[in-house]
Amino acid sequence: MDLATRATPPPATTIHRSGRLRTGGAELSWHTAQATTPVVFVHGSFDDHTSWDGVVPLLPPGVTAVRYDRRGHSGSSAPGRTVIHEHVDDLVAVINELTGGSAHVVGHSYGALVALMAAARHPEPVRSVLVHEPPVFPLLAGDPVGEPMREAARAHVGTVAAYIEAGRAEDAVALFAEKVAFGEHWRELFAGPQRAMLAANARTFLEQFRDPDHYALDLAALAAGPVPITFTVGTDGPPAVRRITGILAERLPAATVHTIVGAGHAPHLSHPAEFAAALTRHLDRTRRA
């Protein structure tokens, strides 16, 4: 899928807004297509709000899609070192300031971690969560199948960080995309301008890598909390994150798991219609609950 080709825009009756939100010393660049049911989208590593371009136009009428660049990505600033707890606080600020204090949250990869941490720490403003393959690698520790996957991913990510420190952002993106996240066909998901965007955001990935708390997910709080959770998982993605999703589903038995056939770690890019359909079913189910 060529991300430089934008999907058909929503109907003209949708109200489009954008702006900047000051929070925690940062300025977040945000964009909304406003209707009634607010859904906040949280992108993954290296990425920005444009990764949701193929999904938002496919959502049903009545959905307010709120997208923003996480601090340190594209249009958003990042004063000093960035840690995941700041990303969580930013998400809560976006919900409070742009949706009236309550919203459904969708997250991809690292953004999925942010969404789940927000649901665990601040359940009041989070109506529900749909996340795709959160990379909670510590869950693979000691697992006879998952441990080798964890070690391989750790080695690759260490090299990615070293490339970024050496000023080799494009090499870092290529290694991360091919070996950790998207597979050998990753360039089919990202056109040239999008690859440049990924490289420009590489420094924030380095801050994530250095953050000792970036995997500090409180599963007990999620299991005991009121927030409905749906995990989406692709059949063709990295084996490590597929296994992590399975472990999360075991630890959170109330959660729903939806498999997207043929998709990998980025169904919102490769299979936007299927991802939008999964989100629509999730919203319908949580509204009925």
PDB file of C-alpha atoms in Angstrom:
ATOM      1  CA  MET A   1       0.000   0.000   0.000  1.00  0.00           C
ATOM      2  CA  ASP A   2       1.363   3.402  -0.985  1.00  0.00           C
ATOM      3  CA  LEU A   3       0.736   5.748   1.927  1.00  0.00           C
ATOM      4  CA  ALA A   4       1.379   8.729  -0.314  1.00  0.00           C
ATOM      5  CA  THR A   5      -1.995   7.981  -1.930  1.00  0.00           C
ATOM      6  CA  ARG A   6      -4.616   9.189   0.478  1.00  0.00           C
ATOM      7  CA  ALA A   7      -7.892   7.374   0.933  1.00  0.00           C
ATOM      8  CA  THR A   8     -11.202   8.940  -0.101  1.00  0.00           C
ATOM      9  CA  PRO A   9     -12.012  11.707   2.397  1.00  0.00           C
ATOM     10  CA  PRO A  10     -15.011  11.469   4.715  1.00  0.00           C
ATOM     11  CA  PRO A  11     -18.293  13.124   3.736  1.00  0.00           C
ATOM     12  CA  ALA A  12     -18.331  16.899   3.669  1.00  0.00           C
ATOM     13  CA  THR A  13     -20.635  16.967   6.674  1.00  0.00           C
ATOM     14  CA  THR A  14     -17.713  15.876   8.873  1.00  0.00           C
ATOM     15  CA  ILE A  15     -16.038  18.759  10.685  1.00  0.00           C
ATOM     16  CA  HIS A  16     -12.227  18.766  10.391  1.00  0.00           C
ATOM     17  CA  ARG A  17     -10.147  20.488  13.041  1.00  0.00           C
ATOM     18  CA  SER A  18      -6.469  20.620  13.903  1.00  0.00           C
ATOM     19  CA  GLY A  19      -4.285  22.431  16.364  1.00  0.00           C
ATOM     20  CA  ARG A  20      -1.633  22.176  19.028  1.00  0.00           C
ATOM     21  CA  LEU A  21      -2.022  21.058  22.638  1.00  0.00           C
ATOM     22  CA  ARG A  22       0.471  22.001  25.358  1.00  0.00           C
ATOM     23  CA  THR A  23       0.993  19.213  27.885  1.00  0.00           C
ATOM     24  CA  GLY A  24       3.856  18.216  30.159  1.00  0.00           C
ATOM     25  CA  GLY A  25       6.254  20.673  28.556  1.00  0.00           C
ATOM     26  CA  ALA A  26       5.526  19.398  25.036  1.00  0.00           C
ATOM     27  CA  GLU A  27       3.320  20.631  22.219  1.00  0.00           C
ATOM     28  CA  LEU A  28       1.281  17.920  20.509  1.00  0.00           C
ATOM     29  CA  SER A  29       0.061  18.342  16.951  1.00  0.00           C
ATOM     30  CA  TRP A  30      -3.491  16.955  16.697  1.00  0.00           C
ATOM     31  CA  HIS A  31      -6.120  16.378  13.995  1.00  0.00           C
ATOM     32  CA  THR A  32      -9.799  15.420  14.292  1.00  0.00           C
ATOM     33  CA  ALA A  33     -12.639  14.472  11.998  1.00  0.00           C
ATOM     34  CA  GLN A  34     -15.463  15.375  14.356  1.00  0.00           C
ATOM     35  CA  ALA A  35     -18.852  13.708  14.793  1.00  0.00           C
ATOM     36  CA  THR A  36     -20.168  12.160  18.038  1.00  0.00           C
ATOM     37  CA  THR A  37     -18.376   8.982  19.243  1.00  0.00           C
ATOM     38  CA  PRO A  38     -14.763   9.960  20.042  1.00  0.00           C
ATOM     39  CA  VAL A  39     -11.944   7.543  19.197  1.00  0.00           C
ATOM     40  CA  VAL A  40      -8.330   8.525  19.882  1.00  0.00           C
ATOM     41  CA  PHE A  41      -5.651   6.845  17.756  1.00  0.00           C
ATOM     42  CA  VAL A  42      -2.108   6.315  19.112  1.00  0.00           C
ATOM     43  CA  HIS A  43       0.599   5.479  16.581  1.00  0.00           C
ATOM     44  CA  GLY A  44       3.639   3.256  17.068  1.00  0.00           C
ATOM     45  CA  SER A  45       7.408   3.743  17.003  1.00  0.00           C
ATOM     46  CA  PHE A  46       9.010   6.026  14.372  1.00  0.00           C
ATOM     47  CA  ASP A  47       5.537   6.826  13.023  1.00  0.00           C
ATOM     48  CA  ASP A  48       3.035   9.688  13.244  1.00  0.00           C
ATOM     49  CA  HIS A  49      -0.696  10.400  12.942  1.00  0.00           C
ATOM     50  CA  THR A  50      -0.730   9.869   9.160  1.00  0.00           C
ATOM     51  CA  SER A  51      -0.440   6.103   9.650  1.00  0.00           C
ATOM     52  CA  TRP A  52      -4.200   6.080  10.285  1.00  0.00           C
ATOM     53  CA  ASP A  53      -5.062   7.821   6.999  1.00  0.00           C
ATOM     54  CA  GLY A  54      -6.409   4.644   5.401  1.00  0.00           C
ATOM     55  CA  VAL A  55      -8.603   3.686   8.368  1.00  0.00           C
ATOM     56  CA  VAL A  56     -10.330   6.903   9.408  1.00  0.00           C
ATOM     57  CA  PRO A  57     -12.380   7.404   6.191  1.00  0.00           C
ATOM     58  CA  LEU A  58     -13.739   3.858   6.546  1.00  0.00           C
ATOM     59  CA  LEU A  59     -15.210   4.330  10.012  1.00  0.00           C
ATOM     60  CA  PRO A  60     -18.996   4.561  10.384  1.00  0.00           C
ATOM     61  CA  PRO A  61     -20.819   7.879  10.628  1.00  0.00           C
ATOM     62  CA  GLY A  62     -20.847   9.267  14.125  1.00  0.00           C
ATOM     63  CA  VAL A  63     -17.202   8.511  14.946  1.00  0.00           C
ATOM     64  CA  THR A  64     -14.944  11.395  15.893  1.00  0.00           C
ATOM     65  CA  ALA A  65     -11.422  10.316  14.929  1.00  0.00           C
ATOM     66  CA  VAL A  66      -8.757  12.114  16.966  1.00  0.00           C
ATOM     67  CA  ARG A  67      -5.181  11.548  15.819  1.00  0.00           C
ATOM     68  CA  TYR A  68      -2.037  13.159  17.117  1.00  0.00           C
ATOM     69  CA  ASP A  69       1.725  12.905  16.810  1.00  0.00           C
ATOM     70  CA  ARG A  70       3.177  11.503  20.016  1.00  0.00           C
ATOM     71  CA  ARG A  71       5.730  13.795  21.636  1.00  0.00           C
ATOM     72  CA  GLY A  72       8.986  13.778  19.722  1.00  0.00           C
ATOM     73  CA  HIS A  73       7.314  12.673  16.487  1.00  0.00           C
ATOM     74  CA  SER A  74       6.813  14.820  13.386  1.00  0.00           C
ATOM     75  CA  GLY A  75       4.749  17.878  14.367  1.00  0.00           C
ATOM     76  CA  SER A  76       5.019  17.425  18.163  1.00  0.00           C
ATOM     77  CA  SER A  77       7.866  18.641  20.328  1.00  0.00           C
ATOM     78  CA  ALA A  78       9.653  16.769  23.119  1.00  0.00           C
ATOM     79  CA  PRO A  79      11.574  18.718  25.765  1.00  0.00           C
ATOM     80  CA  GLY A  80      14.387  16.614  27.167  1.00  0.00           C
ATOM     81  CA  ARG A  81      14.309  12.865  27.539  1.00  0.00           C
ATOM     82  CA  THR A  82      10.974  11.176  26.811  1.00  0.00           C
ATOM     83  CA  VAL A  83       9.562   8.242  28.808  1.00  0.00           C
ATOM     84  CA  ILE A  84       6.409   6.195  28.360  1.00  0.00           C
ATOM     85  CA  HIS A  85       4.648   7.662  31.388  1.00  0.00           C
ATOM     86  CA  GLU A  86       4.759  11.037  29.622  1.00  0.00           C
ATOM     87  CA  HIS A  87       3.159   9.477  26.544  1.00  0.00           C
ATOM     88  CA  VAL A  88       0.431   8.066  28.803  1.00  0.00           C
ATOM     89  CA  ASP A  89      -0.149  11.468  30.393  1.00  0.00           C
ATOM     90  CA  ASP A  90      -0.239  13.037  26.921  1.00  0.00           C
ATOM     91  CA  LEU A  91      -2.928  10.576  25.830  1.00  0.00           C
ATOM     92  CA  VAL A  92      -5.038  11.399  28.882  1.00  0.00           C
ATOM     93  CA  ALA A  93      -4.577  15.113  28.156  1.00  0.00           C
ATOM     94  CA  VAL A  94      -5.721  14.592  24.557  1.00  0.00           C
ATOM     95  CA  ILE A  95      -8.839  12.778  25.800  1.00  0.00           C
ATOM     96  CA  ASN A  96      -9.613  15.431  28.384  1.00  0.00           C
ATOM     97  CA  GLU A  97      -8.969  18.448  26.180  1.00  0.00           C
ATOM     98  CA  LEU A  98     -10.230  17.265  22.787  1.00  0.00           C
ATOM     99  CA  THR A  99     -13.043  14.790  23.494  1.00  0.00           C
ATOM    100  CA  GLY A 100     -14.687  16.164  26.615  1.00  0.00           C
ATOM    101  CA  GLY A 101     -13.024  13.710  28.997  1.00  0.00           C
ATOM    102  CA  SER A 102     -14.066  10.284  27.663  1.00  0.00           C
ATOM    103  CA  ALA A 103     -13.017   8.343  24.560  1.00  0.00           C
ATOM    104  CA  HIS A 104     -12.327   4.954  23.052  1.00  0.00           C
ATOM    105  CA  VAL A 105      -8.605   4.426  22.384  1.00  0.00           C
ATOM    106  CA  VAL A 106      -6.913   2.587  19.520  1.00  0.00           C
ATOM    107  CA  GLY A 107      -3.196   1.824  19.653  1.00  0.00           C
ATOM    108  CA  HIS A 108      -0.611   0.189  17.410  1.00  0.00           C
ATOM    109  CA  SER A 109       2.600  -1.439  18.707  1.00  0.00           C
ATOM    110  CA  TYR A 110       4.262   1.014  21.129  1.00  0.00           C
ATOM    111  CA  GLY A 111       1.069   3.060  20.904  1.00  0.00           C
ATOM    112  CA  ALA A 112      -0.762  -0.067  22.059  1.00  0.00           C
ATOM    113  CA  LEU A 113       1.439  -0.108  25.164  1.00  0.00           C
ATOM    114  CA  VAL A 114       0.570   3.548  25.779  1.00  0.00           C
ATOM    115  CA  ALA A 115      -3.151   2.800  25.386  1.00  0.00           C
ATOM    116  CA  LEU A 116      -3.067  -0.172  27.765  1.00  0.00           C
ATOM    117  CA  MET A 117      -1.058   1.735  30.375  1.00  0.00           C
ATOM    118  CA  ALA A 118      -3.581   4.562  30.208  1.00  0.00           C
ATOM    119  CA  ALA A 119      -6.426   2.086  30.742  1.00  0.00           C
ATOM    120  CA  ALA A 120      -4.595   0.604  33.738  1.00  0.00           C
ATOM    121  CA  ARG A 121      -3.592   3.906  35.363  1.00  0.00           C
ATOM    122  CA  HIS A 122      -6.461   6.199  34.302  1.00  0.00           C
ATOM    123  CA  PRO A 123      -9.522   4.045  33.541  1.00  0.00           C
ATOM    124  CA  GLU A 124     -12.036   6.855  34.050  1.00  0.00           C
ATOM    125  CA  PRO A 125     -11.510   8.658  30.716  1.00  0.00           C
ATOM    126  CA  VAL A 126     -10.866   5.461  28.714  1.00  0.00           C
ATOM    127  CA  ARG A 127     -14.157   3.979  27.513  1.00  0.00           C
ATOM    128  CA  SER A 128     -12.524   1.015  25.807  1.00  0.00           C
ATOM    129  CA  VAL A 129      -9.268  -0.053  24.168  1.00  0.00           C
ATOM    130  CA  LEU A 130      -8.510  -1.785  20.876  1.00  0.00           C
ATOM    131  CA  VAL A 131      -4.815  -2.481  20.392  1.00  0.00           C
ATOM    132  CA  HIS A 132      -2.757  -4.282  17.787  1.00  0.00           C
ATOM    133  CA  GLU A 133       0.132  -6.457  18.961  1.00  0.00           C
ATOM    134  CA  PRO A 134       1.592  -4.537  21.932  1.00  0.00           C
ATOM    135  CA  PRO A 135       5.299  -5.490  22.181  1.00  0.00           C
ATOM    136  CA  VAL A 136       5.379  -6.531  25.848  1.00  0.00           C
ATOM    137  CA  PHE A 137       8.550  -8.586  25.397  1.00  0.00           C
ATOM    138  CA  PRO A 138       9.100  -9.338  29.115  1.00  0.00           C
ATOM    139  CA  LEU A 139       6.082 -11.672  28.901  1.00  0.00           C
ATOM    140  CA  LEU A 140       8.272 -13.995  26.810  1.00  0.00           C
ATOM    141  CA  ALA A 141      10.900 -14.350  29.547  1.00  0.00           C
ATOM    142  CA  GLY A 142      11.227 -17.997  30.551  1.00  0.00           C
ATOM    143  CA  ASP A 143       8.793 -19.122  27.875  1.00  0.00           C
ATOM    144  CA  PRO A 144      10.442 -22.050  26.037  1.00  0.00           C
ATOM    145  CA  VAL A 145       9.126 -20.886  22.667  1.00  0.00           C
ATOM    146  CA  GLY A 146       9.123 -17.152  23.284  1.00  0.00           C
ATOM    147  CA  GLU A 147      12.489 -16.687  24.988  1.00  0.00           C
ATOM    148  CA  PRO A 148      14.565 -17.173  21.803  1.00  0.00           C
ATOM    149  CA  MET A 149      12.258 -14.727  20.028  1.00  0.00           C
ATOM    150  CA  ARG A 150      12.767 -12.228  22.830  1.00  0.00           C
ATOM    151  CA  GLU A 151      16.544 -12.547  22.659  1.00  0.00           C
ATOM    152  CA  ALA A 152      16.569 -12.127  18.881  1.00  0.00           C
ATOM    153  CA  ALA A 153      14.382  -9.024  19.086  1.00  0.00           C
ATOM    154  CA  ARG A 154      16.533  -7.605  21.875  1.00  0.00           C
ATOM    155  CA  ALA A 155      19.679  -8.041  19.743  1.00  0.00           C
ATOM    156  CA  HIS A 156      18.099  -6.361  16.737  1.00  0.00           C
ATOM    157  CA  VAL A 157      16.744  -3.452  18.780  1.00  0.00           C
ATOM    158  CA  GLY A 158      20.163  -2.967  20.373  1.00  0.00           C
ATOM    159  CA  THR A 159      21.665  -2.638  16.910  1.00  0.00           C
ATOM    160  CA  VAL A 160      18.876  -0.246  15.895  1.00  0.00           C
ATOM    161  CA  ALA A 161      19.725   1.952  18.892  1.00  0.00           C
ATOM    162  CA  ALA A 162      23.439   1.850  18.018  1.00  0.00           C
ATOM    163  CA  TYR A 163      22.664   2.925  14.450  1.00  0.00           C
ATOM    164  CA  ILE A 164      20.617   5.878  15.706  1.00  0.00           C
ATOM    165  CA  GLU A 165      23.384   6.934  18.085  1.00  0.00           C
ATOM    166  CA  ALA A 166      25.833   6.787  15.166  1.00  0.00           C
ATOM    167  CA  GLY A 167      23.614   9.036  13.043  1.00  0.00           C
ATOM    168  CA  ARG A 168      22.504   6.190  10.774  1.00  0.00           C
ATOM    169  CA  ALA A 169      18.756   6.775  11.099  1.00  0.00           C
ATOM    170  CA  GLU A 170      17.846   5.291   7.707  1.00  0.00           C
ATOM    171  CA  ASP A 171      19.760   2.093   8.476  1.00  0.00           C
ATOM    172  CA  ALA A 172      18.042   1.965  11.882  1.00  0.00           C
ATOM    173  CA  VAL A 173      14.612   2.232  10.287  1.00  0.00           C
ATOM    174  CA  ALA A 174      15.391  -0.460   7.715  1.00  0.00           C
ATOM    175  CA  LEU A 175      16.689  -2.901  10.341  1.00  0.00           C
ATOM    176  CA  PHE A 176      13.800  -2.284  12.733  1.00  0.00           C
ATOM    177  CA  ALA A 177      11.185  -2.503   9.999  1.00  0.00           C
ATOM    178  CA  GLU A 178      12.540  -5.690   8.423  1.00  0.00           C
ATOM    179  CA  LYS A 179      13.770  -7.677  11.419  1.00  0.00           C
ATOM    180  CA  VAL A 180      11.518  -6.521  14.277  1.00  0.00           C
ATOM    181  CA  ALA A 181       8.243  -5.123  12.993  1.00  0.00           C
ATOM    182  CA  PHE A 182       7.098  -5.538   9.404  1.00  0.00           C
ATOM    183  CA  GLY A 183       9.210  -8.120   7.590  1.00  0.00           C
ATOM    184  CA  GLU A 184      11.157  -8.079   4.361  1.00  0.00           C
ATOM    185  CA  HIS A 185       8.368  -6.398   2.369  1.00  0.00           C
ATOM    186  CA  TRP A 186       8.183  -3.366   4.652  1.00  0.00           C
ATOM    187  CA  ARG A 187       8.995  -0.927   1.839  1.00  0.00           C
ATOM    188  CA  GLU A 188       5.675  -1.846   0.231  1.00  0.00           C
ATOM    189  CA  LEU A 189       3.943  -0.306   3.256  1.00  0.00           C
ATOM    190  CA  PHE A 190       5.923   2.914   3.289  1.00  0.00           C
ATOM    191  CA  ALA A 191       6.532   5.134   0.272  1.00  0.00           C
ATOM    192  CA  GLY A 192       9.676   7.256   0.095  1.00  0.00           C
ATOM    193  CA  PRO A 193       8.268  10.297   1.955  1.00  0.00           C
ATOM    194  CA  GLN A 194       6.994   8.071   4.747  1.00  0.00           C
ATOM    195  CA  ARG A 195      10.410   6.415   5.087  1.00  0.00           C
ATOM    196  CA  ALA A 196      11.936   9.861   5.472  1.00  0.00           C
ATOM    197  CA  MET A 197       9.385  10.594   8.213  1.00  0.00           C
ATOM    198  CA  LEU A 198      10.324   7.378  10.029  1.00  0.00           C
ATOM    199  CA  ALA A 199      13.998   8.319   9.911  1.00  0.00           C
ATOM    200  CA  ALA A 200      13.265  11.843  11.144  1.00  0.00           C
ATOM    201  CA  ASN A 201      11.498  10.387  14.200  1.00  0.00           C
ATOM    202  CA  ALA A 202      14.262   7.903  15.024  1.00  0.00           C
ATOM    203  CA  ARG A 203      15.669   9.865  17.955  1.00  0.00           C
ATOM    204  CA  THR A 204      12.484   9.345  19.963  1.00  0.00           C
ATOM    205  CA  PHE A 205      12.796   5.589  19.462  1.00  0.00           C
ATOM    206  CA  LEU A 206      16.204   5.826  21.103  1.00  0.00           C
ATOM    207  CA  GLU A 207      14.587   7.507  24.116  1.00  0.00           C
ATOM    208  CA  GLN A 208      12.010   4.707  24.263  1.00  0.00           C
ATOM    209  CA  PHE A 209      14.809   2.134  24.160  1.00  0.00           C
ATOM    210  CA  ARG A 210      16.578   3.804  27.096  1.00  0.00           C
ATOM    211  CA  ASP A 211      13.408   4.106  29.215  1.00  0.00           C
ATOM    212  CA  PRO A 212      13.546   1.482  32.010  1.00  0.00           C
ATOM    213  CA  ASP A 213       9.748   1.601  32.426  1.00  0.00           C
ATOM    214  CA  HIS A 214       8.648   1.247  28.813  1.00  0.00           C
ATOM    215  CA  TYR A 215       7.347  -2.282  29.460  1.00  0.00           C
ATOM    216  CA  ALA A 216       5.865  -1.517  32.903  1.00  0.00           C
ATOM    217  CA  LEU A 217       2.364  -2.752  32.097  1.00  0.00           C
ATOM    218  CA  ASP A 218       0.145  -3.492  35.130  1.00  0.00           C
ATOM    219  CA  LEU A 219      -1.802  -6.552  33.994  1.00  0.00           C
ATOM    220  CA  ALA A 220      -3.457  -6.957  37.391  1.00  0.00           C
ATOM    221  CA  ALA A 221      -4.936  -3.463  37.136  1.00  0.00           C
ATOM    222  CA  LEU A 222      -6.186  -4.175  33.614  1.00  0.00           C
ATOM    223  CA  ALA A 223      -7.724  -7.491  34.673  1.00  0.00           C
ATOM    224  CA  ALA A 224      -9.502  -5.903  37.635  1.00  0.00           C
ATOM    225  CA  GLY A 225     -10.443  -2.697  35.852  1.00  0.00           C
ATOM    226  CA  PRO A 226     -13.611  -1.742  34.000  1.00  0.00           C
ATOM    227  CA  VAL A 227     -12.125  -0.978  30.566  1.00  0.00           C
ATOM    228  CA  PRO A 228     -13.189  -3.391  27.761  1.00  0.00           C
ATOM    229  CA  ILE A 229     -10.191  -4.553  25.729  1.00  0.00           C
ATOM    230  CA  THR A 230      -9.906  -5.987  22.234  1.00  0.00           C
ATOM    231  CA  PHE A 231      -6.617  -7.321  20.867  1.00  0.00           C
ATOM    232  CA  THR A 232      -6.147  -7.556  17.126  1.00  0.00           C
ATOM    233  CA  VAL A 233      -3.454  -9.830  15.754  1.00  0.00           C
ATOM    234  CA  GLY A 234      -2.294 -10.600  12.239  1.00  0.00           C
ATOM    235  CA  THR A 235      -1.703 -14.097  10.919  1.00  0.00           C
ATOM    236  CA  ASP A 236       1.460 -13.043   9.050  1.00  0.00           C
ATOM    237  CA  GLY A 237       3.211 -10.780  11.542  1.00  0.00           C
ATOM    238  CA  PRO A 238       6.322 -11.330  13.659  1.00  0.00           C
ATOM    239  CA  PRO A 239       5.986 -14.563  15.678  1.00  0.00           C
ATOM    240  CA  ALA A 240       7.131 -12.794  18.855  1.00  0.00           C
ATOM    241  CA  VAL A 241       4.296 -10.261  18.961  1.00  0.00           C
ATOM    242  CA  ARG A 242       1.766 -12.917  17.965  1.00  0.00           C
ATOM    243  CA  ARG A 243       2.867 -15.006  20.933  1.00  0.00           C
ATOM    244  CA  ILE A 244       2.791 -11.956  23.214  1.00  0.00           C
ATOM    245  CA  THR A 245      -0.799 -11.281  22.149  1.00  0.00           C
ATOM    246  CA  GLY A 246      -1.699 -14.858  23.010  1.00  0.00           C
ATOM    247  CA  ILE A 247      -0.143 -14.535  26.462  1.00  0.00           C
ATOM    248  CA  LEU A 248      -1.955 -11.251  27.061  1.00  0.00           C
ATOM    249  CA  ALA A 249      -5.244 -12.897  26.111  1.00  0.00           C
ATOM    250  CA  GLU A 250      -4.569 -15.663  28.650  1.00  0.00           C
ATOM    251  CA  ARG A 251      -3.739 -13.140  31.373  1.00  0.00           C
ATOM    252  CA  LEU A 252      -6.759 -10.975  30.532  1.00  0.00           C
ATOM    253  CA  PRO A 253      -9.539 -13.531  29.956  1.00  0.00           C
ATOM    254  CA  ALA A 254     -12.263 -10.882  29.639  1.00  0.00           C
ATOM    255  CA  ALA A 255     -10.517  -9.410  26.600  1.00  0.00           C
ATOM    256  CA  THR A 256     -11.619 -10.154  23.042  1.00  0.00           C
ATOM    257  CA  VAL A 257      -9.142 -11.302  20.386  1.00  0.00           C
ATOM    258  CA  HIS A 258      -9.762 -10.605  16.702  1.00  0.00           C
ATOM    259  CA  THR A 259      -7.486 -12.142  14.059  1.00  0.00           C
ATOM    260  CA  ILE A 260      -6.933 -10.289  10.785  1.00  0.00           C
ATOM    261  CA  VAL A 261      -6.119 -12.902   8.165  1.00  0.00           C
ATOM    262  CA  GLY A 262      -3.219 -12.043   5.881  1.00  0.00           C
ATOM    263  CA  ALA A 263      -2.153  -9.032   7.908  1.00  0.00           C
ATOM    264  CA  GLY A 264       1.111  -8.499   9.721  1.00  0.00           C
ATOM    265  CA  HIS A 265       2.164  -5.979  12.337  1.00  0.00           C
ATOM    266  CA  ALA A 266       0.558  -3.037  10.516  1.00  0.00           C
ATOM    267  CA  PRO A 267      -2.983  -3.951   9.424  1.00  0.00           C
ATOM    268  CA  HIS A 268      -4.007  -0.291   9.460  1.00  0.00           C
ATOM    269  CA  LEU A 269      -1.579   0.134   6.550  1.00  0.00           C
ATOM    270  CA  SER A 270      -1.891  -3.175   4.707  1.00  0.00           C
ATOM    271  CA  HIS A 271      -5.526  -4.075   5.488  1.00  0.00           C
ATOM    272  CA  PRO A 272      -7.293  -0.815   6.455  1.00  0.00           C
ATOM    273  CA  ALA A 273     -10.792  -2.068   5.581  1.00  0.00           C
ATOM    274  CA  GLU A 274     -10.403  -5.159   7.746  1.00  0.00           C
ATOM    275  CA  PHE A 275      -8.934  -3.125  10.590  1.00  0.00           C
ATOM    276  CA  ALA A 276     -11.740  -0.550  10.357  1.00  0.00           C
ATOM    277  CA  ALA A 277     -14.280  -3.388  10.410  1.00  0.00           C
ATOM    278  CA  ALA A 278     -12.668  -4.865  13.536  1.00  0.00           C
ATOM    279  CA  LEU A 279     -12.789  -1.465  15.220  1.00  0.00           C
ATOM    280  CA  THR A 280     -16.429  -0.976  14.214  1.00  0.00           C
ATOM    281  CA  ARG A 281     -17.366  -4.348  15.740  1.00  0.00           C
ATOM    282  CA  HIS A 282     -15.436  -3.434  18.885  1.00  0.00           C
ATOM    283  CA  LEU A 283     -17.305  -0.130  19.208  1.00  0.00           C
ATOM    284  CA  ASP A 284     -20.658  -1.835  18.647  1.00  0.00           C
ATOM    285  CA  ARG A 285     -19.856  -4.483  21.256  1.00  0.00           C
ATOM    286  CA  THR A 286     -18.693  -1.984  23.886  1.00  0.00           C
ATOM    287  CA  ARG A 287     -21.729   0.219  23.329  1.00  0.00           C
ATOM    288  CA  ARG A 288     -24.012  -2.759  23.983  1.00  0.00           C
ATOM    289  CA  ALA A 289     -22.096  -3.823  27.098  1.00  0.00           C
TER     290      ALA A 289
END
